[in-house]
Tab-separated table of C-alpha atoms in Angstrom:
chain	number	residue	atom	x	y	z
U	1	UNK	CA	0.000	0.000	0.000
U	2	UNK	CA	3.098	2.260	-0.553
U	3	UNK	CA	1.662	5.876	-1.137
U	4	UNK	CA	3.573	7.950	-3.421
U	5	UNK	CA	3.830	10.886	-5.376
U	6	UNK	CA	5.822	12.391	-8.474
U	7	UNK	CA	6.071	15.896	-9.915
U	8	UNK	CA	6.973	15.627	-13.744
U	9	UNK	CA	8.334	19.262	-14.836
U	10	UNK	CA	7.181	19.893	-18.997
U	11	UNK	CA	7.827	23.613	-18.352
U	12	UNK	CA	8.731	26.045	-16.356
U	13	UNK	CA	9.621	29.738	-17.755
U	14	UNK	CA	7.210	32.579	-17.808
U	15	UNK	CA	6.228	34.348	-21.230
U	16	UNK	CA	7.540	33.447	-24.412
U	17	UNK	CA	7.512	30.103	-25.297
U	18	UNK	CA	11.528	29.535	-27.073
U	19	UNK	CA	14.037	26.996	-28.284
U	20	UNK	CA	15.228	26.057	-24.355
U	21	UNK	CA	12.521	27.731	-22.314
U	22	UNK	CA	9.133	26.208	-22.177
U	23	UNK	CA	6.188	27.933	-20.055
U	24	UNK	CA	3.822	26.407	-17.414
U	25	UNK	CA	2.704	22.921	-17.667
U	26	UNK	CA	3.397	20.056	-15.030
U	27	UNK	CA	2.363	16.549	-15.017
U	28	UNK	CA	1.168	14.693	-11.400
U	29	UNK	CA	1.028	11.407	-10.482
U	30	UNK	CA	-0.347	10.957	-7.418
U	31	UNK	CA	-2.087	7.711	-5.528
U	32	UNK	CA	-2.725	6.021	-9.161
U	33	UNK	CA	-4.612	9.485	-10.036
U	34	UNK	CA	-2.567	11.417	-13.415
U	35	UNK	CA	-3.112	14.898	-13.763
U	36	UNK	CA	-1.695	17.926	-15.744
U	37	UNK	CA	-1.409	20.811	-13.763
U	38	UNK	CA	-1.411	23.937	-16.196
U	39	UNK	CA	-1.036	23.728	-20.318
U	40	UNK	CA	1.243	26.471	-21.667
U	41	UNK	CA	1.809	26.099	-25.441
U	42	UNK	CA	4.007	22.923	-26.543
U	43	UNK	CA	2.547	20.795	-23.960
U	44	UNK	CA	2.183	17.813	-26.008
U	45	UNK	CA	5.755	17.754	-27.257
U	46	UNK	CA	6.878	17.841	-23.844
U	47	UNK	CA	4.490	15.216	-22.739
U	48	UNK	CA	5.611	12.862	-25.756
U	49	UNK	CA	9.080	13.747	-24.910
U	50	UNK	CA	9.181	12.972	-21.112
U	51	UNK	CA	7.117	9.326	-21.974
U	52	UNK	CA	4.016	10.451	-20.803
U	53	UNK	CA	0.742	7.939	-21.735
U	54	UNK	CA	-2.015	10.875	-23.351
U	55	UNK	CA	-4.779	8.431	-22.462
U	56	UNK	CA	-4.030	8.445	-18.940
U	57	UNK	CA	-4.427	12.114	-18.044
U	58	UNK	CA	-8.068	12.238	-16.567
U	59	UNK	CA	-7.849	15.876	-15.198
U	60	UNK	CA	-6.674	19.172	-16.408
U	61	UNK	CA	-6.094	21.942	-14.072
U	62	UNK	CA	-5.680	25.866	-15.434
U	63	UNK	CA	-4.287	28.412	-12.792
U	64	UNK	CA	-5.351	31.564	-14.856
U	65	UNK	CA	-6.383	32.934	-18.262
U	66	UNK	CA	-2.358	33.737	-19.239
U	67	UNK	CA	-1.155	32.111	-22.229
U	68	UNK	CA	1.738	30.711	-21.178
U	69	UNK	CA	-0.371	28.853	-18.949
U	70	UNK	CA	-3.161	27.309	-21.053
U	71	UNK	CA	-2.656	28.000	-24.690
U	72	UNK	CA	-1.653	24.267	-24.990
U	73	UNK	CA	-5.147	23.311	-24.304
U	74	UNK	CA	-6.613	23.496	-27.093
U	75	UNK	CA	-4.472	21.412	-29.326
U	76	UNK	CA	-4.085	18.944	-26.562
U	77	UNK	CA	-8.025	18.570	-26.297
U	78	UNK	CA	-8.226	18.123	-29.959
U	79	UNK	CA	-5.041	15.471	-30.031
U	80	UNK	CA	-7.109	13.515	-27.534
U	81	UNK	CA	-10.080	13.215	-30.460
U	82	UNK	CA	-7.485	12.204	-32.648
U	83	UNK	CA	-6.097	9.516	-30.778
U	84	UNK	CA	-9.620	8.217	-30.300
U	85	UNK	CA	-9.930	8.669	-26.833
U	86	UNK	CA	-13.150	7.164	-24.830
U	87	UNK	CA	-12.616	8.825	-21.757
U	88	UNK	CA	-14.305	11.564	-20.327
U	89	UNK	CA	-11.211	14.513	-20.012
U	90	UNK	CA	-12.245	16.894	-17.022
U	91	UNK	CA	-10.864	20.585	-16.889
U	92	UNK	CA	-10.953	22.845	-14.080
U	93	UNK	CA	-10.153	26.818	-14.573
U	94	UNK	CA	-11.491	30.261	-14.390
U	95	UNK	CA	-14.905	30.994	-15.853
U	96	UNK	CA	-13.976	31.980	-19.306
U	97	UNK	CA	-12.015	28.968	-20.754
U	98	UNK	CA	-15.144	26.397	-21.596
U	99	UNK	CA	-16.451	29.485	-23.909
U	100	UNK	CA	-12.855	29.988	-25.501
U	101	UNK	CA	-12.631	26.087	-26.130
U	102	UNK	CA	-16.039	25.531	-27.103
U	103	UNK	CA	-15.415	28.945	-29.900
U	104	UNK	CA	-12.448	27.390	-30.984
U	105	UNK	CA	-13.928	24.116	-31.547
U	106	UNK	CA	-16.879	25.612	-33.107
U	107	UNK	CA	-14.918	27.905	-35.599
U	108	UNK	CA	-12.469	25.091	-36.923
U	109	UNK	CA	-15.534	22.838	-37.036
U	110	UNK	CA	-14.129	20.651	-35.250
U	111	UNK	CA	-15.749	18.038	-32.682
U	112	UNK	CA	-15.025	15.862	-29.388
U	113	UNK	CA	-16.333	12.226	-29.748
U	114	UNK	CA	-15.426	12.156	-25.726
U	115	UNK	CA	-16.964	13.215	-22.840
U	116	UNK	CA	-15.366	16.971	-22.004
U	117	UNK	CA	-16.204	18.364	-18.921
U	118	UNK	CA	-15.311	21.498	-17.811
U	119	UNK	CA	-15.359	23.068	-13.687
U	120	UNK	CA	-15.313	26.871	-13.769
U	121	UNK	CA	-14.310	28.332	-10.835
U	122	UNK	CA	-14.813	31.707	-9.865
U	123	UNK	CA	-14.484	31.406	-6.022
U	124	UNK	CA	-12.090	33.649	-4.050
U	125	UNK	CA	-11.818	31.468	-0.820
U	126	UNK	CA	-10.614	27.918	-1.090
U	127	UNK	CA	-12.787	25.053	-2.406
U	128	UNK	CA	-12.809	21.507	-3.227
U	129	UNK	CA	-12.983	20.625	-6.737
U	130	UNK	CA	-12.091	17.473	-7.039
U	131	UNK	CA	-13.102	14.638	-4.577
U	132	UNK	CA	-12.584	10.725	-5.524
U	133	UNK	CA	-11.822	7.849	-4.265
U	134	UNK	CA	-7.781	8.356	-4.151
U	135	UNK	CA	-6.859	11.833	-3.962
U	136	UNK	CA	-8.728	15.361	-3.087
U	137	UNK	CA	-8.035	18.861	-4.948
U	138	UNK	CA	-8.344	21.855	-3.055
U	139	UNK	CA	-8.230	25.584	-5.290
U	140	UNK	CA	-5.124	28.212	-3.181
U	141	UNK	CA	-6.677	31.437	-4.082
U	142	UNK	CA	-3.930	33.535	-5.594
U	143	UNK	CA	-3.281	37.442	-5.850
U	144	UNK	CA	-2.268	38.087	-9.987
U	145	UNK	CA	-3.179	40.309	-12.226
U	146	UNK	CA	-6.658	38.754	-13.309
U	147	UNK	CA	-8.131	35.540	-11.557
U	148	UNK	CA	-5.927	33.023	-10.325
U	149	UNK	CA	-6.054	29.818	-8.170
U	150	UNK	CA	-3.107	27.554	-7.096
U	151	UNK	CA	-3.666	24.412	-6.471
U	152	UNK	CA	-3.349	21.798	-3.158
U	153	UNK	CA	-3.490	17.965	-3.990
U	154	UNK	CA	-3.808	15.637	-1.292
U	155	UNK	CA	-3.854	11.658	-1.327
U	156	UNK	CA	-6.593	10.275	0.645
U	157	UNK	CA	-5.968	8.489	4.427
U	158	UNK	CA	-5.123	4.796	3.212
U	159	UNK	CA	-6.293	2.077	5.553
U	160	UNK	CA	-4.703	0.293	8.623
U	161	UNK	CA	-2.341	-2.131	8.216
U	162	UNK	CA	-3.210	-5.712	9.398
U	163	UNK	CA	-0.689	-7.328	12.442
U	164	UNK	CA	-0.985	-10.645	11.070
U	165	UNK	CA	0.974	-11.861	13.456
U	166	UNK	CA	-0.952	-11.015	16.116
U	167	UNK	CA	-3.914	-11.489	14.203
U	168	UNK	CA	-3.721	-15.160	13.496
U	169	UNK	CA	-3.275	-16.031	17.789
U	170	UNK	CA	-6.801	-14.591	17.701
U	171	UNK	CA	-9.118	-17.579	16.395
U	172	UNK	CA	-12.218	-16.092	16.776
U	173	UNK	CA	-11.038	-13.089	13.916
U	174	UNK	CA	-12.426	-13.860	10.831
U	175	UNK	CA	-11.472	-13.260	7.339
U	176	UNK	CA	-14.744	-11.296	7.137
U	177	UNK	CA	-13.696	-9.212	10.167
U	178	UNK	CA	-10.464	-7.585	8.104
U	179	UNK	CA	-11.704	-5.003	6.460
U	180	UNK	CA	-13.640	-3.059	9.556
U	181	UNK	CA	-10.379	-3.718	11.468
U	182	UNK	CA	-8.572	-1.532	8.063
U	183	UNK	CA	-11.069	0.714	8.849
U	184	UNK	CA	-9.831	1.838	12.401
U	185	UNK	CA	-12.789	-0.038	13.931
U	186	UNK	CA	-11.884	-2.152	17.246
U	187	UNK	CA	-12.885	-5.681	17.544
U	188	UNK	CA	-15.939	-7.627	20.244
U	189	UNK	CA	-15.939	-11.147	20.279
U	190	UNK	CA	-18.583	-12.974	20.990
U	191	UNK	CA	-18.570	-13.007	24.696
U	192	UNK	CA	-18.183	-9.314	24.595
U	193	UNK	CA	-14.714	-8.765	25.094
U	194	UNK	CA	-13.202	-5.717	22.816
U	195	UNK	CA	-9.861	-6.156	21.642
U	196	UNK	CA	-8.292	-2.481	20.808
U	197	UNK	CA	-8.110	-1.323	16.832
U	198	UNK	CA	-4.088	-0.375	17.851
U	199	UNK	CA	-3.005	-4.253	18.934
U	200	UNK	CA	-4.492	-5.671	16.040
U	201	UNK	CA	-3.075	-3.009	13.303
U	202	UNK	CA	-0.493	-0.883	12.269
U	203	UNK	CA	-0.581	2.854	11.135
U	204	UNK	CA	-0.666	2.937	7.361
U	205	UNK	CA	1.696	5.523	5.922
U	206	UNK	CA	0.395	9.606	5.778
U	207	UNK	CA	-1.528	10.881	2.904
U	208	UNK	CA	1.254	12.310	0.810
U	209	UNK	CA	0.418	16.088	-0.547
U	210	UNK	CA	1.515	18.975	-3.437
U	211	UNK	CA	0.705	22.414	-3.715
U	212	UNK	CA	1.017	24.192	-6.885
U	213	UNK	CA	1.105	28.268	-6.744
U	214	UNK	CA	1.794	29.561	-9.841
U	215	UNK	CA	1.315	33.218	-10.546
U	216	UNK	CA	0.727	35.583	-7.337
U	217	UNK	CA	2.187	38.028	-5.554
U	218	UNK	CA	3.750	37.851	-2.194
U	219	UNK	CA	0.720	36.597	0.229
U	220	UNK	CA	1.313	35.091	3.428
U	221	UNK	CA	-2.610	33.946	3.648
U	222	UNK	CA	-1.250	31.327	0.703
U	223	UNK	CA	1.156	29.744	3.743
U	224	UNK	CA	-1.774	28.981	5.997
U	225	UNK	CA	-3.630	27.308	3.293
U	226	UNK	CA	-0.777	24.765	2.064
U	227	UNK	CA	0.865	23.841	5.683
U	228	UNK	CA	2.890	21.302	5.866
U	229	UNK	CA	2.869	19.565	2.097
U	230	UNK	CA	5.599	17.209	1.458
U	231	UNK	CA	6.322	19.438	-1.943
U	232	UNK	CA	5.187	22.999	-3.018
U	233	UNK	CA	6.412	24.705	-6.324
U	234	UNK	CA	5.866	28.056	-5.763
U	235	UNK	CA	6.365	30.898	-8.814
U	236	UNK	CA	9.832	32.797	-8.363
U	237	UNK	CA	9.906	35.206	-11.214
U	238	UNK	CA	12.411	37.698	-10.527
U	239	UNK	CA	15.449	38.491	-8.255
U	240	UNK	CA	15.619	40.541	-5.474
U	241	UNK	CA	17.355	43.195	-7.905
U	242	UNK	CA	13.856	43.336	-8.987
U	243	UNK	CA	11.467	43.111	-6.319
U	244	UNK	CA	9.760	46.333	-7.474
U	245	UNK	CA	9.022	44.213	-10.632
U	246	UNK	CA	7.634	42.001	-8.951
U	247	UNK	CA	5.240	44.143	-7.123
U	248	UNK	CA	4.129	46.095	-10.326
U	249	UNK	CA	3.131	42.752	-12.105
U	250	UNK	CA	2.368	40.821	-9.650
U	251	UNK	CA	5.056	37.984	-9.169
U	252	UNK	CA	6.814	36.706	-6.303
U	253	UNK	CA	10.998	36.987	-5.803
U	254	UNK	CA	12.595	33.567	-5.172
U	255	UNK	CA	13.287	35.000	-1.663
U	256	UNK	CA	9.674	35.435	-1.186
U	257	UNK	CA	8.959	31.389	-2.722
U	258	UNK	CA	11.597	30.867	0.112
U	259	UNK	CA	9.974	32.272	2.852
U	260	UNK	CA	6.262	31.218	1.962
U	261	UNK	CA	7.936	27.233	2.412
U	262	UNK	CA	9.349	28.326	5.312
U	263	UNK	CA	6.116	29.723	7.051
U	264	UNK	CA	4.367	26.778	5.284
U	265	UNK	CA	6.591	24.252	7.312
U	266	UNK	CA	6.929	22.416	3.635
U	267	UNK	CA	9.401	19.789	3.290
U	268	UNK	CA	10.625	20.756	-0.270
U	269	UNK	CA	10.537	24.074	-2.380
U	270	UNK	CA	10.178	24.140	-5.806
U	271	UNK	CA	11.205	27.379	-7.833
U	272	UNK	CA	10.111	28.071	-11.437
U	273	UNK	CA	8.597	30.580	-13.566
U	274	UNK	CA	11.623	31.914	-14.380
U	275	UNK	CA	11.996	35.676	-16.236
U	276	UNK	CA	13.182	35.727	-19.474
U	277	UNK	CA	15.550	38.131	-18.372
U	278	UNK	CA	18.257	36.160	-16.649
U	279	UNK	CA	20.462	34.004	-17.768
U	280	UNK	CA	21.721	32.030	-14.624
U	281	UNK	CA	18.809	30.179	-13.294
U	282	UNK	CA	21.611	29.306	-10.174
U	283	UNK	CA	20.816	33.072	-8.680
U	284	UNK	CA	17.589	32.251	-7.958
U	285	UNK	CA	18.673	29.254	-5.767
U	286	UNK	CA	21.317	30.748	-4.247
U	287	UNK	CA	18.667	34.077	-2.990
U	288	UNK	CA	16.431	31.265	-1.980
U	289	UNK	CA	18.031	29.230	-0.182
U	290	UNK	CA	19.358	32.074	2.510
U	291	UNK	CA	15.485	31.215	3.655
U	292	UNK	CA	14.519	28.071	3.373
U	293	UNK	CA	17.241	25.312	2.558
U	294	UNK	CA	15.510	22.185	0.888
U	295	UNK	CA	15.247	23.888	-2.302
U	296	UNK	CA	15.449	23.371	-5.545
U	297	UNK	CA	14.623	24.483	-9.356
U	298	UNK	CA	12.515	23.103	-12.141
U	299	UNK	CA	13.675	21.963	-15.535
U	300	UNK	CA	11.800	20.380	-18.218
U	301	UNK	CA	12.109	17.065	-18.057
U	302	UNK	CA	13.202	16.932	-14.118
U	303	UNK	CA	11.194	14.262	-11.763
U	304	UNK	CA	10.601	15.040	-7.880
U	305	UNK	CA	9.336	11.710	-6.307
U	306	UNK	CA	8.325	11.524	-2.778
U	307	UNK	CA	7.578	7.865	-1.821
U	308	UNK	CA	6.069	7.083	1.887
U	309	UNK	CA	6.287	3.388	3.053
């Protein structure tokens, strides 16, 4: 029952797509659940690059109405009809983006054999979005320049652990009795005697969890909303040289990513969303990393795992 989790970076540069700098677009597996988080333009090549299955991406989550965060949607949701895909696809971003799919669809004359779903949000406190039988999605309300969510992924509890050795010196526990003792519940025999949940099970591992906060300025209401996730990527745009930047447009400073994860209590820091304008992508870990020391920066095609036995 090992939980786990892995981050698969396809971009990670703000504006301009170019030759070695592709925008927002990451891709989640988490409990068995695969997700794209974000779908700047070139998606696809990245996903066919870094080995990723198409058919197995079942949810698509936009953080704002920015190209270089969704303007890969559109050819990826038409790929999908392509490939002849079944499956319902289900997409989750700002109000806006079913009518710009659904226009571009309709103007190319173009049509989705699949099921397409779309989940507009236009909420500015936190909600759940997604709730199934493995994992839960929570929206991170964001501070940009127009309407943005980040997003908080969470596996769900899995169950107790049987103590079979303990288990099988108990005769009267049945096969049939397992799966309420995986459940927490404690056991009565027949004469009435309760034998505690805790001697008959061990803890199963914790729900692994990711937060994803792309665009936003500086907001320490962001920290108490994500506390404690194993892994949070968390937009560093500019340098401290350029903090004013940042403020104007709305982006955070890698010193700022730094010391959201360290009011977050995260165990790992994730810095992307890099600036066009700077050539060493090294500064940005070095200014971080004054603040909060498990830290590290994205690259296409760069894996962070987090297994939990």
């Amino acid at each position: 029952d090992q939980m786990s989790l892995r981050l698969t970076i396809l971009g990670c540069h703000s504006a301009t797509p170019r030759s070695m700098a592709h925008p927002s677009a990451q891709y989640l597996e988490i409990n068995g659940e695969h997700l794209l988080i974000d779908c700047a333009e070139g998606t696809q090549m990245q996903l066919r690059k870094f080995g990723v299955k198409f058919s197995r991406i079942k949810h698509v989550f936009i953080s704002h109405l920015h190209g270089d965060h969704f303007y890969g949607l559109i050819g990826l949701i038409s790929t999908f009809s392509l490939l002849n895909r079944q499956n319902e696809l289900h997409v989750y971003g700002p109000a806006g983006l079913k009518e710009i799919i659904q226009l571009q669809l309709k103007l190319s004359k173009s049509w989705i054999d699949y099921p397409l779903h779309f989940h507009e949000l236009n909420s500015d406190k936190s909600e759940l979005i997604l709730d199934s039988e493995k994992i839960e999605v929570r929206t991170v309300p964001l501070r940009h320049r127009i309407y943005t969510n980040g997003f908080l992924f969470r596996e769900k509890p899995a169950p107790r652990k049987l103590n079979m050795e303990v288990i099988s010196k108990h005769t009267e526990i049945d096969i049939c009795d397992y799966q309420n003792l995986k459940d927490g519940k404690d056991f009565t025999d027949l004469h009435g005697t309760v034998l505690a949940n805790a001697e008959l099970t061990f803890d199963p591992p914790s729900p692994l969890s990711y937060a994803y906060c792309s665009d936003t300025t500086y907001s320490e209401a962001v920290a108490k909303m994500i506390q404690n996730v194993d892994l949070l990527y968390h937009e560093s745009t500019f340098l401290e040289q350029h903090a004013d930047l940042a403020e104007t447009t709305r982006h955070s400073t890698a010193v700022q990513a730094a010391k959201i994860a360290s009011m977050a209590g995260v165990k790992k820091l994730i810095l992307g969303h890099f600036s066009s304008r700077y050539k060493a992508v090294n500064l940005f870990l070095q200014e971080a990393q004054k603040h909060f020391a498990d830290c590290e920066l994205c690259e296409a095609g760069k894996v962070f795992a987090v297994d939990n036995q």
